[in-house]
Amino acid sequence: MRVAILNAGRGWHTDELERALRARGHEPQLLPMQALAARIGGAPRLAAGSAALEGCDAVLPRIIPRGSLEQIIFRVDALHWLEELGIAIVNPAGAIEKTVDKFYTSALLERAGIKTPRTVVAERMDAAMAAFAEMGDVIVKPLFGSNGRGMVRVSDEEIAYRVFKALELERGVYYVQQALPHPGRDVRAFVVGERVVAAAWRTADRWLTNVARGGRTEKAILSPEWAALSLRAARAVDAEYAGVDLLPSTNGELFVLEVNGIPGWRGLQATTELDVADAIVQHVEGVVGRHR
């Protein structure tokens, strides 16, 4: 297979995917997402720099880089176009749209009957303050974002006002989620296709457990019920592979916090002997086979 890995630059995850692809006899090509260019009229053509993408068997988007609304829409639309040309996109453009937007993810989890924390999403500051007054202890998250960046926990009215006022000045969207009582750790389950290939407990000295923000990992063995919930969450957003964040609360309930459609697995890999990148590549082979 000829496989394009779309990224904003080389990193650990692209290196791992490139290694796994070459080990299975495939031809990887690392290309910058920001270099996408489409030609319409005559033969359809979409390239990243000088590399034509319509000749690829598969495309793996590893990031949707920050940019203007027009830039982001173009990048995702380009993935949709490649799908229409018969190229396997993993994850599909629709799954990326559903998971890059936390509001959309939360709504889809709720529709699928999956427990997720109470959440209010609004553009007006008074709606955000009302949500805080109702819930009392909340996590304020950027609508778009990953690795825990930009997340703030608020349990004081004055601090809530300041946080929401700063977002108002940025003309942001308020994503206000109830902070749940929990035992100080959560689980990242890594779903590939129809199985959870690995899972890890994430712990930290504060409420934020993301590995990119200093969280620690240890191997987790999921019960059949937890594994089934992880698969349901991935299916709810139509992801071929995903990182599903599970939070057991102190009252025994299990919540899905987020589903990441462009997931990292560096911390997870340290807890398992399974080659996560190889598992992804094997699944891509199956997706390509379905497209032929």
Short mmCIF file of C-alpha atoms in Angstrom, two decimals:
data_model
loop_
_atom_site.label_atom_id
_atom_site.label_comp_id
_atom_site.label_asym_id
_atom_site.label_seq_id
_atom_site.Cartn_x
_atom_site.Cartn_y
_atom_site.Cartn_z
CA MET A 1 0.00 0.00 0.00
CA ARG A 2 0.98 3.60 -0.52
CA VAL A 3 -0.08 5.44 2.63
CA ALA A 4 0.05 9.19 3.23
CA ILE A 5 0.39 10.36 6.84
CA LEU A 6 -0.91 13.92 7.11
CA ASN A 7 0.65 15.88 9.94
CA ALA A 8 2.03 19.29 10.83
CA GLY A 9 5.56 17.88 11.20
CA ARG A 10 7.44 14.76 12.18
CA GLY A 11 6.94 13.43 15.70
CA TRP A 12 6.83 10.24 17.78
CA HIS A 13 3.46 9.08 16.46
CA THR A 14 4.31 9.64 12.80
CA ASP A 15 7.63 7.84 13.35
CA GLU A 16 5.79 4.89 14.90
CA LEU A 17 3.28 4.69 12.05
CA GLU A 18 6.04 4.98 9.46
CA ARG A 19 7.99 2.17 11.16
CA ALA A 20 4.93 -0.09 11.38
CA LEU A 21 4.01 0.54 7.75
CA ARG A 22 7.50 -0.25 6.47
CA ALA A 23 7.67 -3.39 8.64
CA ARG A 24 4.56 -4.68 6.87
CA GLY A 25 5.91 -3.88 3.42
CA HIS A 26 4.03 -0.66 2.75
CA GLU A 27 5.18 2.70 1.40
CA PRO A 28 4.57 5.52 3.90
CA GLN A 29 4.82 9.18 2.96
CA LEU A 30 4.76 11.95 5.57
CA LEU A 31 3.04 15.04 4.16
CA PRO A 32 2.08 18.43 5.67
CA MET A 33 -1.66 18.97 6.12
CA GLN A 34 -1.16 22.72 5.61
CA ALA A 35 0.23 22.08 2.09
CA LEU A 36 -3.03 20.68 0.72
CA ALA A 37 -3.97 22.05 -2.71
CA ALA A 38 -6.93 20.99 -4.86
CA ARG A 39 -7.35 21.36 -8.63
CA ILE A 40 -10.86 21.20 -10.08
CA GLY A 41 -11.47 21.00 -13.81
CA GLY A 42 -10.02 18.25 -15.92
CA ALA A 43 -8.85 15.31 -13.84
CA PRO A 44 -9.57 15.92 -10.11
CA ARG A 45 -6.35 16.35 -8.25
CA LEU A 46 -5.54 16.85 -4.59
CA ALA A 47 -1.95 17.15 -3.52
CA ALA A 48 0.08 17.97 -0.44
CA GLY A 49 3.02 19.87 -1.80
CA SER A 50 4.23 17.96 -4.84
CA ALA A 51 2.74 14.61 -3.74
CA ALA A 52 -0.58 13.63 -5.34
CA LEU A 53 -2.96 12.09 -2.82
CA GLU A 54 -5.48 10.55 -5.19
CA GLY A 55 -2.91 7.84 -6.00
CA CYS A 56 -2.72 6.70 -2.36
CA ASP A 57 -4.37 3.57 -1.05
CA ALA A 58 -4.95 5.17 2.34
CA VAL A 59 -4.54 8.50 4.11
CA LEU A 60 -3.97 8.77 7.87
CA PRO A 61 -4.74 12.29 9.19
CA ARG A 62 -2.69 12.73 12.37
CA ILE A 63 -3.74 16.30 13.12
CA ILE A 64 -6.08 19.05 12.02
CA PRO A 65 -3.75 21.99 12.68
CA ARG A 66 -5.01 25.19 14.26
CA GLY A 67 -6.06 27.76 11.69
CA SER A 68 -8.86 30.00 10.51
CA LEU A 69 -12.37 28.61 10.09
CA GLU A 70 -11.85 28.56 6.32
CA GLN A 71 -8.58 26.63 6.62
CA ILE A 72 -10.06 24.00 8.92
CA ILE A 73 -13.17 23.55 6.75
CA PHE A 74 -11.00 23.17 3.64
CA ARG A 75 -8.81 20.51 5.27
CA VAL A 76 -11.78 18.43 6.37
CA ASP A 77 -13.58 18.91 3.04
CA ALA A 78 -10.42 17.70 1.28
CA LEU A 79 -10.62 14.47 3.31
CA HIS A 80 -14.28 14.08 2.31
CA TRP A 81 -13.30 14.52 -1.35
CA LEU A 82 -10.61 11.87 -1.09
CA GLU A 83 -13.19 9.49 0.36
CA GLU A 84 -15.46 10.18 -2.61
CA LEU A 85 -12.55 9.28 -4.89
CA GLY A 86 -12.46 5.86 -3.22
CA ILE A 87 -9.44 6.36 -0.95
CA ALA A 88 -9.53 4.90 2.55
CA ILE A 89 -9.27 7.67 5.16
CA VAL A 90 -8.51 6.48 8.71
CA ASN A 91 -10.14 8.01 10.63
CA PRO A 92 -12.84 9.08 8.17
CA ALA A 93 -13.55 12.78 7.79
CA GLY A 94 -16.96 12.37 9.43
CA ALA A 95 -15.45 10.76 12.52
CA ILE A 96 -12.88 13.55 12.79
CA GLU A 97 -15.64 16.16 12.56
CA LYS A 98 -17.57 14.40 15.33
CA THR A 99 -14.62 14.05 17.68
CA VAL A 100 -12.70 17.28 17.13
CA ASP A 101 -15.78 19.17 18.39
CA LYS A 102 -16.46 18.31 22.04
CA PHE A 103 -20.08 19.48 21.81
CA TYR A 104 -20.78 17.15 18.89
CA THR A 105 -19.08 14.25 20.69
CA SER A 106 -21.07 14.82 23.89
CA ALA A 107 -24.35 15.04 21.96
CA LEU A 108 -23.64 11.80 20.08
CA LEU A 109 -22.69 9.95 23.27
CA GLU A 110 -25.93 11.12 24.90
CA ARG A 111 -27.94 10.01 21.86
CA ALA A 112 -26.30 6.57 22.01
CA GLY A 113 -27.42 6.18 25.63
CA ILE A 114 -23.86 6.42 26.99
CA LYS A 115 -23.37 8.14 30.34
CA THR A 116 -21.42 11.36 29.95
CA PRO A 117 -21.18 14.27 32.42
CA ARG A 118 -23.83 16.98 32.42
CA THR A 119 -22.70 19.65 30.00
CA VAL A 120 -23.84 23.10 28.91
CA VAL A 121 -22.55 24.62 25.67
CA ALA A 122 -23.45 28.21 24.85
CA GLU A 123 -22.18 31.45 23.34
CA ARG A 124 -23.53 33.82 26.01
CA MET A 125 -21.74 34.45 29.29
CA ASP A 126 -24.98 34.60 31.26
CA ALA A 127 -25.80 31.04 30.13
CA ALA A 128 -22.36 29.88 31.26
CA MET A 129 -22.75 31.57 34.66
CA ALA A 130 -26.18 29.97 35.05
CA ALA A 131 -24.65 26.56 34.29
CA PHE A 132 -21.95 27.15 36.90
CA ALA A 133 -24.55 28.22 39.47
CA GLU A 134 -26.50 25.02 38.79
CA MET A 135 -23.54 22.62 38.93
CA GLY A 136 -21.17 24.38 41.37
CA ASP A 137 -17.99 22.52 40.40
CA VAL A 138 -17.23 22.46 36.68
CA ILE A 139 -14.57 21.81 34.08
CA VAL A 140 -14.38 24.53 31.42
CA LYS A 141 -12.94 23.16 28.19
CA PRO A 142 -12.15 24.65 24.80
CA LEU A 143 -14.59 23.34 22.20
CA PHE A 144 -11.64 22.35 20.01
CA GLY A 145 -8.50 21.08 21.68
CA SER A 146 -6.64 18.04 22.93
CA ASN A 147 -4.12 16.86 25.51
CA GLY A 148 -5.88 18.80 28.26
CA ARG A 149 -4.74 22.18 26.94
CA GLY A 150 -6.91 25.11 27.95
CA MET A 151 -8.97 23.17 30.50
CA VAL A 152 -9.80 24.87 33.81
CA ARG A 153 -11.59 23.53 36.87
CA VAL A 154 -13.76 26.15 38.58
CA SER A 155 -15.59 25.90 41.90
CA ASP A 156 -15.59 29.59 42.93
CA GLU A 157 -18.09 32.11 41.57
CA GLU A 158 -15.58 34.97 41.29
CA ILE A 159 -13.09 32.80 39.41
CA ALA A 160 -15.90 31.53 37.18
CA TYR A 161 -16.76 35.12 36.30
CA ARG A 162 -13.15 35.89 35.39
CA VAL A 163 -12.72 32.73 33.30
CA PHE A 164 -15.97 33.32 31.44
CA LYS A 165 -15.19 37.01 30.93
CA ALA A 166 -11.86 36.08 29.30
CA LEU A 167 -13.70 33.71 26.97
CA GLU A 168 -16.22 36.43 26.16
CA LEU A 169 -13.40 38.73 25.06
CA GLU A 170 -12.09 35.95 22.80
CA ARG A 171 -15.60 35.46 21.38
CA GLY A 172 -15.29 31.81 22.38
CA VAL A 173 -17.89 29.15 23.04
CA TYR A 174 -18.53 28.10 26.63
CA TYR A 175 -18.25 24.33 27.14
CA VAL A 176 -19.06 23.82 30.81
CA GLN A 177 -19.04 20.26 32.14
CA GLN A 178 -19.89 19.03 35.62
CA ALA A 179 -16.86 17.89 37.63
CA LEU A 180 -17.62 14.41 38.91
CA PRO A 181 -16.36 12.96 42.23
CA HIS A 182 -13.91 10.19 41.37
CA PRO A 183 -11.02 8.23 42.91
CA GLY A 184 -8.30 10.39 41.33
CA ARG A 185 -7.71 8.43 38.16
CA ASP A 186 -9.36 7.57 34.86
CA VAL A 187 -8.82 5.13 32.00
CA ARG A 188 -7.72 5.60 28.42
CA ALA A 189 -9.05 2.68 26.37
CA PHE A 190 -7.58 2.36 22.90
CA VAL A 191 -10.07 0.99 20.40
CA VAL A 192 -8.98 -0.35 17.01
CA GLY A 193 -11.78 -1.74 14.88
CA GLU A 194 -13.94 -4.02 16.99
CA ARG A 195 -11.58 -4.52 19.93
CA VAL A 196 -9.86 -2.66 22.74
CA VAL A 197 -6.20 -3.38 21.99
CA ALA A 198 -4.87 -1.80 25.20
CA ALA A 199 -5.93 0.31 28.16
CA ALA A 200 -4.15 2.33 30.82
CA TRP A 201 -5.02 3.96 34.11
CA ARG A 202 -4.02 7.62 34.15
CA THR A 203 -3.21 9.28 37.48
CA ALA A 204 -1.83 12.66 38.48
CA ASP A 205 -1.23 14.84 41.51
CA ARG A 206 -4.12 17.05 40.42
CA TRP A 207 -7.49 16.58 38.70
CA LEU A 208 -6.05 16.72 35.15
CA THR A 209 -4.72 13.27 34.22
CA ASN A 210 -3.71 13.76 30.57
CA VAL A 211 -0.27 12.25 29.94
CA ALA A 212 0.69 15.31 27.89
CA ARG A 213 0.05 17.41 31.04
CA GLY A 214 2.11 15.25 33.40
CA GLY A 215 -0.20 12.31 34.07
CA ARG A 216 1.25 8.88 34.85
CA THR A 217 0.13 5.61 33.31
CA GLU A 218 -0.11 2.01 34.40
CA LYS A 219 -1.63 -0.98 32.65
CA ALA A 220 -5.38 -1.47 33.02
CA ILE A 221 -7.28 -4.70 32.50
CA LEU A 222 -10.80 -3.81 31.44
CA SER A 223 -13.83 -5.82 32.43
CA PRO A 224 -16.03 -7.02 29.54
CA GLU A 225 -18.54 -4.29 30.46
CA TRP A 226 -15.93 -1.51 30.33
CA ALA A 227 -14.53 -2.83 27.05
CA ALA A 228 -18.03 -3.03 25.55
CA LEU A 229 -18.73 0.56 26.61
CA SER A 230 -15.50 1.71 24.95
CA LEU A 231 -16.53 0.03 21.69
CA ARG A 232 -20.00 1.61 21.87
CA ALA A 233 -18.44 5.05 22.35
CA ALA A 234 -16.16 4.60 19.32
CA ARG A 235 -19.08 3.41 17.20
CA ALA A 236 -21.19 6.39 18.32
CA VAL A 237 -18.78 8.70 16.47
CA ASP A 238 -18.07 6.29 13.57
CA ALA A 239 -14.36 5.99 14.44
CA GLU A 240 -12.19 3.23 12.99
CA TYR A 241 -9.82 3.71 15.91
CA ALA A 242 -10.13 5.97 18.93
CA GLY A 243 -8.96 6.84 22.41
CA VAL A 244 -11.92 6.57 24.78
CA ASP A 245 -11.62 8.23 28.19
CA LEU A 246 -13.55 6.43 30.94
CA LEU A 247 -14.18 7.87 34.38
CA PRO A 248 -15.46 5.68 37.24
CA SER A 249 -17.23 7.88 39.76
CA THR A 250 -17.21 7.32 43.50
CA ASN A 251 -20.87 6.21 43.41
CA GLY A 252 -20.05 3.30 41.08
CA GLU A 253 -21.25 4.82 37.80
CA LEU A 254 -19.00 4.75 34.73
CA PHE A 255 -18.88 7.78 32.44
CA VAL A 256 -17.34 8.41 29.04
CA LEU A 257 -15.62 11.79 29.19
CA GLU A 258 -14.35 12.10 25.63
CA VAL A 259 -13.66 10.16 22.44
CA ASN A 260 -10.52 11.20 20.59
CA GLY A 261 -10.57 10.52 16.84
CA ILE A 262 -6.91 11.42 16.35
CA PRO A 263 -5.63 9.77 19.51
CA GLY A 264 -2.13 9.66 20.89
CA TRP A 265 -0.82 6.46 22.45
CA ARG A 266 2.71 7.23 23.65
CA GLY A 267 1.89 6.90 27.35
CA LEU A 268 -0.30 3.89 26.66
CA GLN A 269 2.44 2.13 24.69
CA ALA A 270 4.67 2.18 27.75
CA THR A 271 2.14 0.01 29.60
CA THR A 272 1.65 -2.75 27.01
CA GLU A 273 3.72 -5.22 25.00
CA LEU A 274 1.29 -4.93 22.10
CA ASP A 275 2.56 -2.80 19.21
CA VAL A 276 -0.20 -0.18 18.97
CA ALA A 277 1.05 1.33 15.69
CA ASP A 278 1.13 -2.16 14.14
CA ALA A 279 -2.45 -2.78 15.29
CA ILE A 280 -3.53 0.46 13.57
CA VAL A 281 -1.70 -0.48 10.36
CA GLN A 282 -3.26 -3.95 10.33
CA HIS A 283 -6.68 -2.33 10.65
CA VAL A 284 -5.88 0.10 7.82
CA GLU A 285 -5.09 -2.92 5.63
CA GLY A 286 -8.58 -4.24 6.31
CA VAL A 287 -10.20 -0.86 5.57
CA VAL A 288 -8.31 -0.63 2.27
CA GLY A 289 -9.44 -4.16 1.43
CA ARG A 290 -13.09 -3.11 1.92
CA HIS A 291 -12.59 -0.16 -0.44
CA ARG A 292 -11.32 -2.36 -3.28
#
